[in-house]
Amino acid sequence: MRGIFVTGTDTGVGKTVTSAVVLAAIRKFGPAGYWKPVQTGIENDDDTAEVERLADGSAEEIAQDGIRLPRPLSPHLAARLAGRSLRIEQLMEMAGRLDSRRFWVVEGAGGLLVPLNDTEMMADLIRSLGLPGLITARSGLGTINHTLLTVSEMRRRGIPIAGVVLVGEPNTENRRAIERYGGVDVLAELPVLKRLVAGAIEAEGLRAAGQLRQLVHGSQAQASTA
């Protein structure tokens, strides 16, 4: 599987908007797609539909397969309350059905250590997929600690880090601290968009394409050897 896994330092940090922006940037350089393996609170919060709308995604680009759970809770609890099982093996079978010619933007649920069941976490899914992680984090107060903890845990688990995307008002000192102490690159800084519309996401994708050059170049290199 070729692609990137968008994880976050917390829930609600902007993973879905980041995924839409990355999809808008990556598709300029070759076939791309978006996949949300696990979605909780599906009755009120459908990230797949949101990315399809924001990135103006085609039916071929937006994967609909995945575990969809009604309660807005951690995946392990949402699955338990729905009387369902949730295992990485199921998700890997779904991943195997995705178009291998595309560079996939895969969005996680919550953060790195969100449990999927009694023994598996989101980090285990990232490792199973073999994808590098793109960390989405807030730009403001508290982000240094949260981001460095995520960086540290990803390295401990052997998950390659593609970089960090900061969402919110630009904060030069926080960006410098994350890059210095984490030894990672902040690939893009995205604003909190007041109007979440496809045109704004497309514009951010074009603007961020240069900043996301590592992902863009990576997709080109992978496509040339596929």
PDB file of C-alpha atoms in Angstrom:
ATOM      1  CA  MET A   1       0.000   0.000   0.000  1.00  0.00           C
ATOM      2  CA  ARG A   2       1.346   3.443  -0.939  1.00  0.00           C
ATOM      3  CA  GLY A   3       0.359   6.447   1.081  1.00  0.00           C
ATOM      4  CA  ILE A   4       0.436   8.313   4.370  1.00  0.00           C
ATOM      5  CA  PHE A   5      -1.403   7.807   7.666  1.00  0.00           C
ATOM      6  CA  VAL A   6      -2.810  11.000   9.175  1.00  0.00           C
ATOM      7  CA  THR A   7      -2.800  10.676  12.948  1.00  0.00           C
ATOM      8  CA  GLY A   8      -3.260  13.338  15.598  1.00  0.00           C
ATOM      9  CA  THR A   9      -2.101  14.427  19.012  1.00  0.00           C
ATOM     10  CA  ASP A  10      -5.749  14.340  20.126  1.00  0.00           C
ATOM     11  CA  THR A  11      -9.264  14.214  18.781  1.00  0.00           C
ATOM     12  CA  GLY A  12     -10.558  17.360  17.113  1.00  0.00           C
ATOM     13  CA  VAL A  13      -7.137  18.709  16.132  1.00  0.00           C
ATOM     14  CA  GLY A  14      -7.907  18.921  12.417  1.00  0.00           C
ATOM     15  CA  LYS A  15      -7.089  15.504  10.949  1.00  0.00           C
ATOM     16  CA  THR A  16     -10.009  15.581   8.521  1.00  0.00           C
ATOM     17  CA  VAL A  17      -9.202  19.027   7.136  1.00  0.00           C
ATOM     18  CA  THR A  18      -5.524  18.043   6.944  1.00  0.00           C
ATOM     19  CA  SER A  19      -6.490  14.888   5.042  1.00  0.00           C
ATOM     20  CA  ALA A  20      -8.554  16.924   2.573  1.00  0.00           C
ATOM     21  CA  VAL A  21      -5.722  19.412   2.031  1.00  0.00           C
ATOM     22  CA  VAL A  22      -3.140  16.636   1.538  1.00  0.00           C
ATOM     23  CA  LEU A  23      -5.443  14.873  -0.931  1.00  0.00           C
ATOM     24  CA  ALA A  24      -5.883  18.136  -2.862  1.00  0.00           C
ATOM     25  CA  ALA A  25      -2.103  18.600  -2.959  1.00  0.00           C
ATOM     26  CA  ILE A  26      -1.112  15.012  -3.767  1.00  0.00           C
ATOM     27  CA  ARG A  27      -3.592  14.510  -6.592  1.00  0.00           C
ATOM     28  CA  LYS A  28      -1.733  17.136  -8.614  1.00  0.00           C
ATOM     29  CA  PHE A  29       1.101  14.632  -9.000  1.00  0.00           C
ATOM     30  CA  GLY A  30      -0.737  11.387  -9.706  1.00  0.00           C
ATOM     31  CA  PRO A  31      -3.665   9.165  -8.714  1.00  0.00           C
ATOM     32  CA  ALA A  32      -4.607   9.655  -5.070  1.00  0.00           C
ATOM     33  CA  GLY A  33      -7.310   8.525  -2.676  1.00  0.00           C
ATOM     34  CA  TYR A  34      -8.720   8.877   0.831  1.00  0.00           C
ATOM     35  CA  TRP A  35      -9.684   6.131   3.270  1.00  0.00           C
ATOM     36  CA  LYS A  36     -11.079   6.291   6.815  1.00  0.00           C
ATOM     37  CA  PRO A  37     -10.792   2.746   8.223  1.00  0.00           C
ATOM     38  CA  VAL A  38     -12.714   3.434  11.461  1.00  0.00           C
ATOM     39  CA  GLN A  39     -15.369   6.074  12.114  1.00  0.00           C
ATOM     40  CA  THR A  40     -17.266   6.457  15.365  1.00  0.00           C
ATOM     41  CA  GLY A  41     -20.285   8.711  15.880  1.00  0.00           C
ATOM     42  CA  ILE A  42     -21.215   8.096  12.249  1.00  0.00           C
ATOM     43  CA  GLU A  43     -24.766   9.391  12.698  1.00  0.00           C
ATOM     44  CA  ASN A  44     -23.502  12.927  13.355  1.00  0.00           C
ATOM     45  CA  ASP A  45     -19.919  12.947  12.066  1.00  0.00           C
ATOM     46  CA  ASP A  46     -18.980  11.416   8.720  1.00  0.00           C
ATOM     47  CA  ASP A  47     -15.352  12.271   7.936  1.00  0.00           C
ATOM     48  CA  THR A  48     -15.441  10.383   4.638  1.00  0.00           C
ATOM     49  CA  ALA A  49     -18.340  12.476   3.363  1.00  0.00           C
ATOM     50  CA  GLU A  50     -16.619  15.623   4.650  1.00  0.00           C
ATOM     51  CA  VAL A  51     -13.339  14.903   2.833  1.00  0.00           C
ATOM     52  CA  GLU A  52     -15.276  14.000  -0.311  1.00  0.00           C
ATOM     53  CA  ARG A  53     -17.025  17.393  -0.100  1.00  0.00           C
ATOM     54  CA  LEU A  54     -14.024  19.491   0.908  1.00  0.00           C
ATOM     55  CA  ALA A  55     -11.573  17.962  -1.559  1.00  0.00           C
ATOM     56  CA  ASP A  56     -14.217  17.587  -4.274  1.00  0.00           C
ATOM     57  CA  GLY A  57     -13.324  13.914  -4.399  1.00  0.00           C
ATOM     58  CA  SER A  58     -14.474  11.575  -7.120  1.00  0.00           C
ATOM     59  CA  ALA A  59     -16.035   8.178  -6.489  1.00  0.00           C
ATOM     60  CA  GLU A  60     -12.715   6.556  -7.432  1.00  0.00           C
ATOM     61  CA  GLU A  61     -10.758   8.685  -4.976  1.00  0.00           C
ATOM     62  CA  ILE A  62     -12.970   8.213  -1.910  1.00  0.00           C
ATOM     63  CA  ALA A  63     -13.027   4.718  -0.380  1.00  0.00           C
ATOM     64  CA  GLN A  64     -16.304   3.935   1.358  1.00  0.00           C
ATOM     65  CA  ASP A  65     -15.246   0.630   2.929  1.00  0.00           C
ATOM     66  CA  GLY A  66     -14.643   0.712   6.680  1.00  0.00           C
ATOM     67  CA  ILE A  67     -15.991   0.088  10.171  1.00  0.00           C
ATOM     68  CA  ARG A  68     -18.773   2.574  10.962  1.00  0.00           C
ATOM     69  CA  LEU A  69     -20.039   2.807  14.544  1.00  0.00           C
ATOM     70  CA  PRO A  70     -22.923   4.932  15.873  1.00  0.00           C
ATOM     71  CA  ARG A  71     -21.642   6.179  19.240  1.00  0.00           C
ATOM     72  CA  PRO A  72     -19.119   9.093  19.359  1.00  0.00           C
ATOM     73  CA  LEU A  73     -16.697   7.198  21.601  1.00  0.00           C
ATOM     74  CA  SER A  74     -13.310   5.512  21.444  1.00  0.00           C
ATOM     75  CA  PRO A  75     -13.431   2.739  18.794  1.00  0.00           C
ATOM     76  CA  HIS A  76     -13.073  -0.086  21.333  1.00  0.00           C
ATOM     77  CA  LEU A  77     -16.009   1.180  23.397  1.00  0.00           C
ATOM     78  CA  ALA A  78     -18.154   2.192  20.437  1.00  0.00           C
ATOM     79  CA  ALA A  79     -17.713  -1.300  18.969  1.00  0.00           C
ATOM     80  CA  ARG A  80     -18.469  -3.013  22.274  1.00  0.00           C
ATOM     81  CA  LEU A  81     -21.679  -1.026  22.781  1.00  0.00           C
ATOM     82  CA  ALA A  82     -22.723  -1.781  19.203  1.00  0.00           C
ATOM     83  CA  GLY A  83     -22.172  -5.508  19.803  1.00  0.00           C
ATOM     84  CA  ARG A  84     -19.501  -5.658  17.137  1.00  0.00           C
ATOM     85  CA  SER A  85     -15.910  -6.817  16.964  1.00  0.00           C
ATOM     86  CA  LEU A  86     -13.169  -4.551  15.680  1.00  0.00           C
ATOM     87  CA  ARG A  87      -9.873  -6.125  14.721  1.00  0.00           C
ATOM     88  CA  ILE A  88      -6.946  -5.064  12.590  1.00  0.00           C
ATOM     89  CA  GLU A  89      -7.307  -8.230  10.525  1.00  0.00           C
ATOM     90  CA  GLN A  90     -10.664  -6.951   9.246  1.00  0.00           C
ATOM     91  CA  LEU A  91      -9.193  -3.584   8.346  1.00  0.00           C
ATOM     92  CA  MET A  92      -6.232  -5.145   6.565  1.00  0.00           C
ATOM     93  CA  GLU A  93      -8.632  -7.129   4.377  1.00  0.00           C
ATOM     94  CA  MET A  94     -10.319  -3.850   3.438  1.00  0.00           C
ATOM     95  CA  ALA A  95      -6.956  -2.244   2.720  1.00  0.00           C
ATOM     96  CA  GLY A  96      -6.152  -5.099   0.379  1.00  0.00           C
ATOM     97  CA  ARG A  97      -9.149  -4.146  -1.756  1.00  0.00           C
ATOM     98  CA  LEU A  98      -7.981  -0.563  -2.325  1.00  0.00           C
ATOM     99  CA  ASP A  99      -6.602   0.456  -5.717  1.00  0.00           C
ATOM    100  CA  SER A 100      -2.845  -0.111  -5.409  1.00  0.00           C
ATOM    101  CA  ARG A 101      -2.146   2.430  -8.160  1.00  0.00           C
ATOM    102  CA  ARG A 102      -3.232   5.273  -5.881  1.00  0.00           C
ATOM    103  CA  PHE A 103      -1.381   7.129  -3.143  1.00  0.00           C
ATOM    104  CA  TRP A 104      -3.743   6.795  -0.181  1.00  0.00           C
ATOM    105  CA  VAL A 105      -4.345   9.400   2.499  1.00  0.00           C
ATOM    106  CA  VAL A 106      -5.505   7.249   5.421  1.00  0.00           C
ATOM    107  CA  GLU A 107      -7.104   9.039   8.368  1.00  0.00           C
ATOM    108  CA  GLY A 108      -7.073   7.575  11.845  1.00  0.00           C
ATOM    109  CA  ALA A 109      -9.643   7.978  14.612  1.00  0.00           C
ATOM    110  CA  GLY A 110      -8.441   9.988  17.600  1.00  0.00           C
ATOM    111  CA  GLY A 111      -4.768   9.731  18.429  1.00  0.00           C
ATOM    112  CA  LEU A 112      -1.992   7.180  18.251  1.00  0.00           C
ATOM    113  CA  LEU A 113      -2.913   5.200  21.370  1.00  0.00           C
ATOM    114  CA  VAL A 114      -6.666   5.049  20.901  1.00  0.00           C
ATOM    115  CA  PRO A 115      -7.696   1.421  21.556  1.00  0.00           C
ATOM    116  CA  LEU A 116      -9.374  -0.569  18.803  1.00  0.00           C
ATOM    117  CA  ASN A 117     -10.111  -3.525  21.066  1.00  0.00           C
ATOM    118  CA  ASP A 118      -8.705  -5.126  24.226  1.00  0.00           C
ATOM    119  CA  THR A 119      -5.264  -5.741  22.739  1.00  0.00           C
ATOM    120  CA  GLU A 120      -4.800  -3.526  19.643  1.00  0.00           C
ATOM    121  CA  MET A 121      -4.409   0.225  19.251  1.00  0.00           C
ATOM    122  CA  MET A 122      -4.420   2.660  16.341  1.00  0.00           C
ATOM    123  CA  ALA A 123      -0.612   2.548  16.355  1.00  0.00           C
ATOM    124  CA  ASP A 124      -0.790  -1.187  15.641  1.00  0.00           C
ATOM    125  CA  LEU A 125      -2.937  -0.498  12.585  1.00  0.00           C
ATOM    126  CA  ILE A 126      -0.404   2.042  11.290  1.00  0.00           C
ATOM    127  CA  ARG A 127       2.394  -0.502  11.665  1.00  0.00           C
ATOM    128  CA  SER A 128       0.330  -3.224   9.984  1.00  0.00           C
ATOM    129  CA  LEU A 129      -0.364  -0.960   7.010  1.00  0.00           C
ATOM    130  CA  GLY A 130       3.338  -0.110   6.801  1.00  0.00           C
ATOM    131  CA  LEU A 131       2.664   3.576   6.249  1.00  0.00           C
ATOM    132  CA  PRO A 132       4.586   6.587   7.565  1.00  0.00           C
ATOM    133  CA  GLY A 133       2.615   8.788   9.939  1.00  0.00           C
ATOM    134  CA  LEU A 134       1.773  12.440   9.385  1.00  0.00           C
ATOM    135  CA  ILE A 135       1.088  14.047  12.773  1.00  0.00           C
ATOM    136  CA  THR A 136      -1.630  16.693  12.950  1.00  0.00           C
ATOM    137  CA  ALA A 137      -1.342  18.977  15.975  1.00  0.00           C
ATOM    138  CA  ARG A 138      -2.678  22.268  17.252  1.00  0.00           C
ATOM    139  CA  SER A 139      -0.361  25.224  16.851  1.00  0.00           C
ATOM    140  CA  GLY A 140      -1.067  26.820  20.228  1.00  0.00           C
ATOM    141  CA  LEU A 141      -0.268  26.349  23.898  1.00  0.00           C
ATOM    142  CA  GLY A 142       0.337  22.720  24.931  1.00  0.00           C
ATOM    143  CA  THR A 143       1.229  21.472  21.479  1.00  0.00           C
ATOM    144  CA  ILE A 144       4.946  21.034  22.199  1.00  0.00           C
ATOM    145  CA  ASN A 145       4.332  18.424  24.889  1.00  0.00           C
ATOM    146  CA  HIS A 146       1.538  16.640  23.026  1.00  0.00           C
ATOM    147  CA  THR A 147       3.436  16.542  19.740  1.00  0.00           C
ATOM    148  CA  LEU A 148       6.746  15.402  21.241  1.00  0.00           C
ATOM    149  CA  LEU A 149       4.947  12.621  23.150  1.00  0.00           C
ATOM    150  CA  THR A 150       3.404  11.423  19.882  1.00  0.00           C
ATOM    151  CA  VAL A 151       6.760  11.634  18.092  1.00  0.00           C
ATOM    152  CA  SER A 152       8.457   9.684  20.883  1.00  0.00           C
ATOM    153  CA  GLU A 153       5.850   6.917  20.905  1.00  0.00           C
ATOM    154  CA  MET A 154       5.897   6.546  17.129  1.00  0.00           C
ATOM    155  CA  ARG A 155       9.654   6.125  17.189  1.00  0.00           C
ATOM    156  CA  ARG A 156       9.450   3.643  20.058  1.00  0.00           C
ATOM    157  CA  ARG A 157       7.040   1.571  17.998  1.00  0.00           C
ATOM    158  CA  GLY A 158       9.118   1.810  14.824  1.00  0.00           C
ATOM    159  CA  ILE A 159       6.614   3.920  12.875  1.00  0.00           C
ATOM    160  CA  PRO A 160       8.307   6.227  10.330  1.00  0.00           C
ATOM    161  CA  ILE A 161       7.367   9.891  10.752  1.00  0.00           C
ATOM    162  CA  ALA A 162       6.716  11.848   7.575  1.00  0.00           C
ATOM    163  CA  GLY A 163       6.403  15.114   9.467  1.00  0.00           C
ATOM    164  CA  VAL A 164       4.005  17.363  11.347  1.00  0.00           C
ATOM    165  CA  VAL A 165       1.176  19.632  10.234  1.00  0.00           C
ATOM    166  CA  LEU A 166       0.231  22.427  12.633  1.00  0.00           C
ATOM    167  CA  VAL A 167      -3.338  23.726  12.562  1.00  0.00           C
ATOM    168  CA  GLY A 168      -4.252  27.171  13.893  1.00  0.00           C
ATOM    169  CA  GLU A 169      -2.673  30.580  14.233  1.00  0.00           C
ATOM    170  CA  PRO A 170       1.004  30.361  13.210  1.00  0.00           C
ATOM    171  CA  ASN A 171       3.313  30.104  16.227  1.00  0.00           C
ATOM    172  CA  THR A 172       6.962  30.365  15.260  1.00  0.00           C
ATOM    173  CA  GLU A 173       8.362  29.392  18.656  1.00  0.00           C
ATOM    174  CA  ASN A 174       6.179  26.279  18.950  1.00  0.00           C
ATOM    175  CA  ARG A 175       7.166  25.236  15.440  1.00  0.00           C
ATOM    176  CA  ARG A 176      10.857  25.702  16.193  1.00  0.00           C
ATOM    177  CA  ALA A 177      10.594  23.771  19.455  1.00  0.00           C
ATOM    178  CA  ILE A 178       8.829  20.823  17.805  1.00  0.00           C
ATOM    179  CA  GLU A 179      11.415  20.666  15.043  1.00  0.00           C
ATOM    180  CA  ARG A 180      14.383  21.074  17.385  1.00  0.00           C
ATOM    181  CA  TYR A 181      13.396  18.779  20.241  1.00  0.00           C
ATOM    182  CA  GLY A 182      11.466  16.295  18.126  1.00  0.00           C
ATOM    183  CA  GLY A 183      13.920  16.090  15.253  1.00  0.00           C
ATOM    184  CA  VAL A 184      11.006  16.281  12.807  1.00  0.00           C
ATOM    185  CA  ASP A 185       9.938  18.664  10.055  1.00  0.00           C
ATOM    186  CA  VAL A 186       6.806  20.776  10.266  1.00  0.00           C
ATOM    187  CA  LEU A 187       5.681  20.304   6.684  1.00  0.00           C
ATOM    188  CA  ALA A 188       2.784  22.748   6.709  1.00  0.00           C
ATOM    189  CA  GLU A 189       0.910  25.239   8.835  1.00  0.00           C
ATOM    190  CA  LEU A 190      -2.805  25.355   8.104  1.00  0.00           C
ATOM    191  CA  PRO A 191      -5.193  28.065   9.266  1.00  0.00           C
ATOM    192  CA  VAL A 192      -8.478  27.353  10.987  1.00  0.00           C
ATOM    193  CA  LEU A 193     -10.691  27.990   7.987  1.00  0.00           C
ATOM    194  CA  LYS A 194     -13.791  29.997   8.817  1.00  0.00           C
ATOM    195  CA  ARG A 195     -15.620  28.707   5.766  1.00  0.00           C
ATOM    196  CA  LEU A 196     -15.018  25.036   5.124  1.00  0.00           C
ATOM    197  CA  VAL A 197     -15.729  24.887   1.420  1.00  0.00           C
ATOM    198  CA  ALA A 198     -14.101  22.992  -1.425  1.00  0.00           C
ATOM    199  CA  GLY A 199     -12.601  26.137  -2.932  1.00  0.00           C
ATOM    200  CA  ALA A 200     -10.793  27.017   0.286  1.00  0.00           C
ATOM    201  CA  ILE A 201      -9.402  23.496   0.653  1.00  0.00           C
ATOM    202  CA  GLU A 202      -8.274  23.481  -2.984  1.00  0.00           C
ATOM    203  CA  ALA A 203      -6.493  26.788  -2.436  1.00  0.00           C
ATOM    204  CA  GLU A 204      -4.812  25.472   0.724  1.00  0.00           C
ATOM    205  CA  GLY A 205      -3.787  22.329  -1.162  1.00  0.00           C
ATOM    206  CA  LEU A 206      -2.143  24.396  -3.874  1.00  0.00           C
ATOM    207  CA  ARG A 207      -0.429  26.624  -1.312  1.00  0.00           C
ATOM    208  CA  ALA A 208       0.688  23.680   0.815  1.00  0.00           C
ATOM    209  CA  ALA A 209       1.924  21.583  -2.115  1.00  0.00           C
ATOM    210  CA  GLY A 210       5.340  23.198  -1.873  1.00  0.00           C
ATOM    211  CA  GLN A 211       5.458  22.735   1.890  1.00  0.00           C
ATOM    212  CA  LEU A 212       4.303  19.136   1.508  1.00  0.00           C
ATOM    213  CA  ARG A 213       7.033  18.436  -1.041  1.00  0.00           C
ATOM    214  CA  GLN A 214       8.300  15.411   0.910  1.00  0.00           C
ATOM    215  CA  LEU A 215       4.925  13.730   0.554  1.00  0.00           C
ATOM    216  CA  VAL A 216       4.549  14.851  -3.053  1.00  0.00           C
ATOM    217  CA  HIS A 217       8.017  13.644  -4.040  1.00  0.00           C
ATOM    218  CA  GLY A 218       7.460  10.433  -2.117  1.00  0.00           C
ATOM    219  CA  SER A 219       4.261   9.732  -4.047  1.00  0.00           C
ATOM    220  CA  GLN A 220       6.042  10.361  -7.330  1.00  0.00           C
ATOM    221  CA  ALA A 221       8.930   8.070  -6.444  1.00  0.00           C
ATOM    222  CA  GLN A 222       6.590   5.312  -5.299  1.00  0.00           C
ATOM    223  CA  ALA A 223       4.438   5.647  -8.401  1.00  0.00           C
ATOM    224  CA  SER A 224       7.477   5.343 -10.667  1.00  0.00           C
ATOM    225  CA  THR A 225       8.496   2.059  -9.053  1.00  0.00           C
ATOM    226  CA  ALA A 226       5.002   0.574  -8.736  1.00  0.00           C
TER     227      ALA A 226
END
